[in-house]
XYZ file of C-alpha atoms in Angstrom:
471
model
C 22.234 71.002 153.750
C 25.723 69.937 152.961
C 28.531 67.596 154.852
C 30.728 69.649 157.085
C 32.801 66.555 158.619
C 33.456 63.019 157.743
C 34.522 59.931 159.591
C 37.085 57.386 157.951
C 34.244 55.053 157.132
C 32.265 57.873 155.164
C 35.294 58.841 153.256
C 36.182 55.271 152.096
C 32.491 55.091 150.877
C 33.549 58.178 148.380
C 31.657 60.586 150.097
C 33.677 64.262 150.403
C 33.195 67.084 152.534
C 31.081 70.136 151.326
C 28.833 67.344 149.233
C 25.059 68.153 149.350
C 23.289 65.959 151.840
C 20.741 64.636 149.363
C 23.386 63.593 146.934
C 25.177 61.542 149.800
C 21.745 59.777 150.698
C 21.081 59.219 146.879
C 24.500 57.286 146.827
C 24.441 55.793 150.309
C 20.585 55.799 151.622
C 21.577 54.307 154.950
C 24.412 56.690 156.045
C 23.657 58.254 159.725
C 23.825 62.103 159.552
C 23.927 64.104 162.701
C 23.193 68.082 162.624
C 26.377 70.200 163.345
C 26.505 71.875 166.629
C 29.586 74.553 166.532
C 28.861 75.464 170.247
C 29.066 72.002 171.455
C 32.079 71.197 169.302
C 34.044 74.280 170.816
C 32.986 73.302 174.566
C 34.491 69.706 173.640
C 37.583 71.148 172.276
C 38.064 73.464 175.460
C 37.697 70.507 177.570
C 40.517 68.565 175.744
C 42.536 71.644 176.152
C 41.984 71.610 179.738
C 42.759 68.227 179.956
C 46.005 68.828 177.789
C 47.115 71.256 180.746
C 48.693 68.123 182.610
C 51.464 68.326 180.109
C 52.171 72.072 179.572
C 50.504 75.299 180.699
C 51.205 76.689 177.243
C 48.022 75.361 175.227
C 46.589 77.247 172.416
C 43.284 76.589 170.371
C 44.134 75.924 166.592
C 40.968 76.553 164.574
C 37.880 74.597 165.410
C 39.764 70.843 165.774
C 43.194 71.261 166.722
C 45.637 72.383 169.603
C 49.046 73.633 169.697
C 50.905 72.737 172.821
C 54.353 74.309 173.761
C 56.230 71.595 175.460
C 59.633 73.324 175.725
C 61.072 72.410 179.019
C 58.579 69.764 179.592
C 59.370 66.691 177.738
C 61.818 65.338 179.940
C 59.319 65.090 182.870
C 57.372 62.479 180.882
C 60.280 60.325 179.702
C 61.179 62.379 176.554
C 59.323 63.568 173.564
C 58.146 60.102 171.679
C 57.080 58.962 175.049
C 54.857 62.104 175.812
C 53.494 62.349 172.272
C 52.527 58.565 172.629
C 51.064 58.965 175.997
C 48.951 61.764 174.681
C 47.671 59.832 171.647
C 46.924 56.765 173.818
C 44.936 58.504 176.387
C 42.866 60.345 174.017
C 42.173 57.228 172.304
C 41.075 55.529 175.330
C 38.764 58.454 175.770
C 37.064 57.823 172.422
C 38.970 60.287 170.310
C 41.051 59.499 167.324
C 43.903 61.986 166.973
C 47.172 62.557 165.402
C 49.911 64.660 166.495
C 53.728 65.763 165.632
C 56.555 67.027 167.578
C 59.139 69.408 165.978
C 61.128 72.558 166.325
C 58.463 74.735 164.667
C 54.632 75.175 165.027
C 54.193 75.145 161.124
C 55.847 71.829 160.783
C 54.068 70.131 163.542
C 50.765 71.668 161.936
C 51.643 70.454 158.601
C 52.739 67.016 159.539
C 50.118 66.178 162.016
C 47.310 67.052 159.414
C 48.979 66.005 156.132
C 51.876 63.635 157.260
C 52.372 60.784 159.326
C 52.882 62.804 162.434
C 55.362 61.563 164.872
C 58.684 63.239 166.258
C 60.393 65.112 163.704
C 64.233 65.965 164.353
C 65.550 69.239 163.191
C 67.946 67.332 160.670
C 64.880 65.514 159.044
C 62.545 68.584 158.908
C 63.253 69.852 155.210
C 62.707 66.239 154.103
C 59.450 65.472 155.734
C 58.204 68.833 154.769
C 59.472 68.262 151.017
C 57.086 65.320 150.444
C 53.695 66.755 151.991
C 51.279 68.789 149.854
C 51.575 72.657 149.298
C 48.191 72.779 151.406
C 50.104 72.341 154.526
C 51.673 75.794 154.174
C 48.384 77.090 155.391
C 47.430 79.382 152.324
C 44.266 80.230 150.761
C 42.379 77.506 148.651
C 42.763 79.909 145.581
C 46.378 79.877 145.733
C 46.467 76.049 146.414
C 44.710 75.706 142.929
C 46.693 78.292 141.218
C 49.840 76.314 142.305
C 48.436 72.831 141.442
C 47.495 74.045 137.813
C 51.270 74.941 137.331
C 52.402 71.432 138.532
C 53.460 72.619 142.136
C 51.803 70.159 144.242
C 54.584 69.420 146.873
C 56.556 71.652 149.054
C 59.562 70.066 147.590
C 58.517 71.776 144.102
C 58.422 74.999 145.765
C 61.605 74.962 147.936
C 64.096 74.557 144.920
C 62.355 77.506 143.037
C 63.559 81.295 143.217
C 61.386 83.222 145.984
C 61.074 86.495 144.141
C 58.871 85.022 141.269
C 56.953 83.115 143.841
C 56.439 86.191 145.838
C 55.262 88.505 142.797
C 52.868 85.881 141.410
C 51.130 83.991 144.386
C 51.990 86.654 147.240
C 53.884 86.743 150.203
C 51.743 84.114 152.111
C 53.253 81.137 150.103
C 56.739 82.087 151.384
C 55.597 83.172 154.920
C 53.824 79.852 155.563
C 57.343 77.849 154.026
C 59.419 80.013 156.334
C 57.152 79.126 159.235
C 57.294 75.383 158.527
C 60.985 75.221 158.447
C 61.694 77.410 161.432
C 63.144 80.365 159.632
C 60.185 82.552 160.873
C 59.237 82.744 164.568
C 55.617 81.859 165.049
C 54.188 82.509 168.864
C 51.701 80.677 170.426
C 49.101 82.405 172.436
C 48.207 80.274 175.428
C 44.138 80.301 176.207
C 45.045 80.718 179.936
C 47.362 83.005 181.688
C 50.644 81.395 182.783
C 50.713 81.099 186.533
C 53.824 82.418 188.488
C 54.439 79.420 190.307
C 53.036 75.833 189.967
C 53.186 72.745 192.066
C 51.589 69.608 191.330
C 51.318 66.116 192.577
C 50.421 62.655 190.625
C 48.596 60.095 192.600
C 49.230 56.367 192.386
C 45.589 55.843 193.358
C 42.785 58.421 192.782
C 41.128 60.662 195.629
C 37.452 61.384 196.108
C 36.637 62.708 199.781
C 37.138 66.655 200.355
C 39.326 65.940 203.232
C 41.761 63.939 201.150
C 41.769 66.762 198.567
C 42.569 69.502 201.510
C 45.243 67.432 203.197
C 46.912 67.142 199.747
C 46.574 70.754 199.038
C 48.021 71.555 202.400
C 51.076 69.308 201.513
C 51.842 70.783 197.944
C 51.448 74.362 199.466
C 54.491 73.713 201.886
C 56.851 73.390 198.589
C 55.064 76.174 197.069
C 55.477 78.493 200.065
C 59.334 77.813 200.119
C 59.430 78.938 196.265
C 57.447 82.003 197.330
C 59.715 82.840 200.166
C 62.739 82.373 198.023
C 61.421 85.151 195.636
C 60.208 87.492 198.702
C 56.592 87.313 197.299
C 53.167 85.935 198.621
C 50.243 84.920 196.788
C 47.295 86.911 196.268
C 45.029 84.635 193.957
C 45.512 80.800 194.170
C 44.313 78.095 191.782
C 43.487 74.458 192.675
C 43.177 72.328 189.682
C 41.797 68.871 189.939
C 42.196 66.528 187.261
C 39.718 63.548 186.964
C 40.727 60.278 185.880
C 38.014 60.438 183.072
C 39.526 63.673 181.779
C 37.281 66.192 183.142
C 39.220 69.278 184.867
C 37.802 71.352 187.631
C 39.181 74.578 188.745
C 38.683 76.365 191.781
C 40.063 79.844 192.428
C 40.649 81.475 195.879
C 41.752 84.929 196.665
C 43.215 86.532 199.820
C 43.127 90.031 201.116
C 46.912 90.004 201.757
C 49.909 88.162 200.366
C 49.910 84.820 201.845
C 52.611 81.907 202.233
C 51.297 80.116 205.202
C 50.360 76.428 203.820
C 47.500 76.248 206.366
C 46.119 79.372 205.526
C 46.043 78.674 201.897
C 44.516 75.158 202.417
C 41.904 77.101 204.374
C 40.873 79.233 201.565
C 40.121 76.422 199.565
C 38.427 74.367 202.510
C 35.807 77.505 202.288
C 35.829 77.462 198.612
C 35.120 73.610 198.470
C 31.927 74.191 200.733
C 30.450 76.746 198.390
C 31.103 74.801 195.023
C 30.319 71.322 196.881
C 27.345 70.335 194.381
C 29.143 71.496 191.638
C 32.295 69.330 192.409
C 31.667 65.718 191.082
C 34.522 63.407 192.135
C 33.383 60.793 189.859
C 36.148 57.940 190.167
C 38.196 60.141 191.671
C 41.131 62.568 191.028
C 44.715 61.502 189.913
C 46.352 64.753 189.539
C 46.075 67.933 191.755
C 48.021 70.994 190.885
C 48.256 74.466 192.729
C 49.027 77.555 190.910
C 49.890 80.803 192.141
C 47.959 83.433 189.724
C 48.727 86.594 191.402
C 51.541 87.794 193.732
C 52.739 90.795 195.719
C 55.860 91.592 197.567
C 55.641 90.169 201.053
C 56.258 91.906 204.204
C 57.421 89.537 207.322
C 55.483 90.332 210.592
C 56.232 89.464 214.168
C 53.966 88.465 216.908
C 53.989 90.493 219.904
C 55.240 89.267 223.228
C 52.032 87.740 223.958
C 52.035 85.648 220.889
C 49.416 87.472 219.612
C 48.804 88.763 216.028
C 48.066 92.492 214.983
C 44.597 93.409 214.692
C 44.824 93.422 210.508
C 45.440 89.629 210.722
C 41.855 88.590 212.237
C 40.126 90.963 209.712
C 42.197 89.587 206.834
C 41.068 86.054 207.703
C 37.669 87.059 208.058
C 37.694 88.544 204.683
C 39.195 85.689 203.072
C 36.816 83.447 204.554
C 33.496 85.115 203.916
C 34.379 85.917 200.172
C 35.526 82.319 199.561
C 32.401 80.947 200.986
C 29.930 83.445 199.497
C 31.683 85.264 196.638
C 34.226 88.374 196.238
C 31.356 90.683 196.007
C 29.656 90.252 199.496
C 31.985 92.320 201.323
C 32.690 95.874 200.188
C 35.548 98.275 200.952
C 35.671 101.924 200.019
C 38.449 103.687 198.189
C 39.066 107.139 197.740
C 39.054 109.027 194.105
C 40.807 112.486 193.283
C 37.512 114.314 193.327
C 35.697 116.891 195.601
C 32.495 116.099 194.855
C 31.056 113.579 197.332
C 29.264 110.947 195.747
C 32.415 110.704 193.451
C 35.089 110.942 196.130
C 34.578 107.316 197.326
C 33.697 104.170 195.416
C 33.155 100.690 196.469
C 35.063 97.581 195.274
C 35.445 93.948 196.714
C 36.973 93.694 199.963
C 39.293 90.809 198.954
C 41.289 93.234 196.861
C 41.634 96.170 199.451
C 44.832 97.026 201.131
C 44.051 96.537 204.676
C 47.205 98.347 205.748
C 46.410 101.834 204.143
C 42.571 101.925 205.083
C 43.430 104.941 207.090
C 45.220 106.874 204.161
C 43.269 109.387 202.469
C 43.865 110.853 199.046
C 45.143 114.403 199.256
C 42.243 115.657 197.038
C 39.409 114.601 199.631
C 41.425 115.494 202.799
C 39.323 118.513 203.594
C 39.654 118.566 207.475
C 35.656 118.909 207.546
C 33.133 116.304 209.329
C 31.541 114.283 206.738
C 28.090 111.962 207.210
C 28.308 108.622 208.412
C 25.774 107.674 205.951
C 25.974 109.186 202.326
C 22.894 108.674 200.111
C 23.926 106.877 196.698
C 21.839 109.722 195.224
C 20.684 112.989 196.630
C 17.057 113.076 197.324
C 15.005 116.281 196.643
C 13.845 118.409 199.876
C 11.359 120.953 199.987
C 12.724 124.180 202.105
C 10.866 126.799 203.775
C 12.087 130.278 204.861
C 15.501 130.141 203.625
C 17.841 133.101 204.248
C 18.418 134.884 200.951
C 21.313 134.953 199.694
C 23.434 132.158 201.384
C 21.251 131.387 204.825
C 19.731 127.753 205.694
C 16.129 127.032 205.679
C 14.365 127.257 208.896
C 12.070 124.273 207.978
C 12.254 121.502 205.462
C 10.393 118.364 204.472
C 12.098 115.246 203.588
C 10.242 112.097 202.787
C 6.745 113.432 203.605
C 8.251 114.472 207.115
C 8.342 118.114 208.211
C 11.457 118.979 210.252
C 12.116 122.394 212.408
C 15.762 123.431 212.119
C 17.226 124.256 215.634
C 20.786 124.600 214.648
C 22.654 125.124 211.113
C 26.240 125.237 210.037
C 27.409 126.275 207.064
C 27.595 126.831 203.909
C 30.546 124.942 202.766
C 30.590 125.671 199.067
C 31.822 122.921 196.698
C 32.352 123.834 192.949
C 31.387 121.445 189.886
C 33.931 119.473 187.920
C 33.600 121.543 184.725
C 35.549 118.999 182.943
C 33.255 116.304 183.556
C 29.892 118.210 184.115
C 30.574 121.058 181.759
C 27.683 123.456 181.517
C 25.460 121.361 183.491
C 27.163 121.517 186.728
C 26.098 124.214 189.207
C 27.857 125.076 192.653
C 26.583 123.644 195.698
C 26.202 125.073 199.287
C 26.168 122.307 202.053
C 24.669 122.935 205.276
C 24.633 120.837 208.791
C 21.235 121.053 209.877
C 20.413 119.785 213.345
C 16.385 119.453 213.991
C 14.288 119.555 216.857
C 14.399 115.805 217.514
C 18.226 115.928 217.776
C 18.877 114.214 213.870
C 21.406 115.848 212.025
C 21.205 116.073 208.417
C 23.797 117.272 205.487
C 21.585 119.180 202.958
C 22.628 121.251 200.200
C 21.396 123.977 197.875
C 22.150 123.548 194.032
C 22.492 126.932 192.166
C 22.185 130.726 193.811
C 19.008 132.757 193.846
C 18.482 135.298 191.043
C 15.422 137.097 189.589
C 14.654 134.207 187.061
C 15.937 131.333 188.998
C 15.010 129.472 192.348
C 17.666 127.119 193.545
C 16.759 123.488 194.804
C 17.572 121.799 197.900
C 18.401 118.189 198.248
C 19.405 115.656 200.862
C 22.700 113.846 200.662
C 23.621 112.502 204.130
C 22.765 111.756 207.971
C 25.087 112.319 210.519
C 23.153 110.772 213.420
């Protein structure tokens, strides 16, 4: 077992990372050792990254112990870069973390200054001067390359800057020059945020923390008003909303609610979260209260304005949309299912179910050209056709006079068919066979949809299957 991380006191005692545990205890028998837990460390870093969303939505993970924050266009909201950096470091220190950070014009220089330098805000004019005093390890190059550079006496970045670039690339590879150019800002280095950036975002900082759900919903309705004005200016409506609650102790809660059609109404948006809060009531621990609320639009669609009729009533689609929104917000997206057509003539493939929350209510009556056959289809279609034992079927293309399904024998009173449906050879290949569908009405009045798979021949007897029920 070896030491993987050390605190300041352990470093002052002369311990080093990678040292064997037995050797460390032989030097200092009283040292306190905790077993490494990478999963817990990762969860903690994710939680800190969530907390950093209060400063910028562009937060990326940097290894197992660092974060990148792209604060372009955000610093002035906090009084400047120095004030923002001081606020981050002070708040994290009060939470029990000792951190170091740097702000500069390039991610590479910020990484180098925060890990190998004194950190702070670095002006563009002082970037090269600060970088020259740092170790070559700050260029994010491999350990073997660092050791090779140190053997030649190249220990500081300043020793590399003054050297010709071509010999450096031939001897040590292109990574040294790439790290140098990224630190100096000559080479672009994109930051990939861990969460998608919201289409629109509105937040409210509170002088006094709130705890009650009623206060949360009232504040969400207020900030939704300014959000809706921004949506109206863009001719859009929100389909997926996210309410982010920042607790005073640093924990962050995210509540996502979707709508079946684009929304702009603040009351309806707040109503979505009213239902969601009822479903996550036990999981939402307000603690000492929430100090910051943010409302994001994660997904949007073009908004088509509608007008009430002369009686002041909305169209029939609106109550259905409200019902879908409320049920999905309370019980989950998969509770209500809607059906959508596919480009297929095979009955079990022609339609598929998906959450009703993402269904376009205004187009539920429109059919795909591939499935518009003009023929009657059963009200209930079995998910998997079930075998049927048919008797006295007229050869070659006639219906049976009797059949047994689920241990019940039925006498056929009337029959209509066949309707032949060919297999999709590009999916079924040679395994697919033609189906001849019949509508069979039995003596009890029930109507079934039965098909024969295959054709009669001297060496083959086709099989019969039940696929649907009309009434």
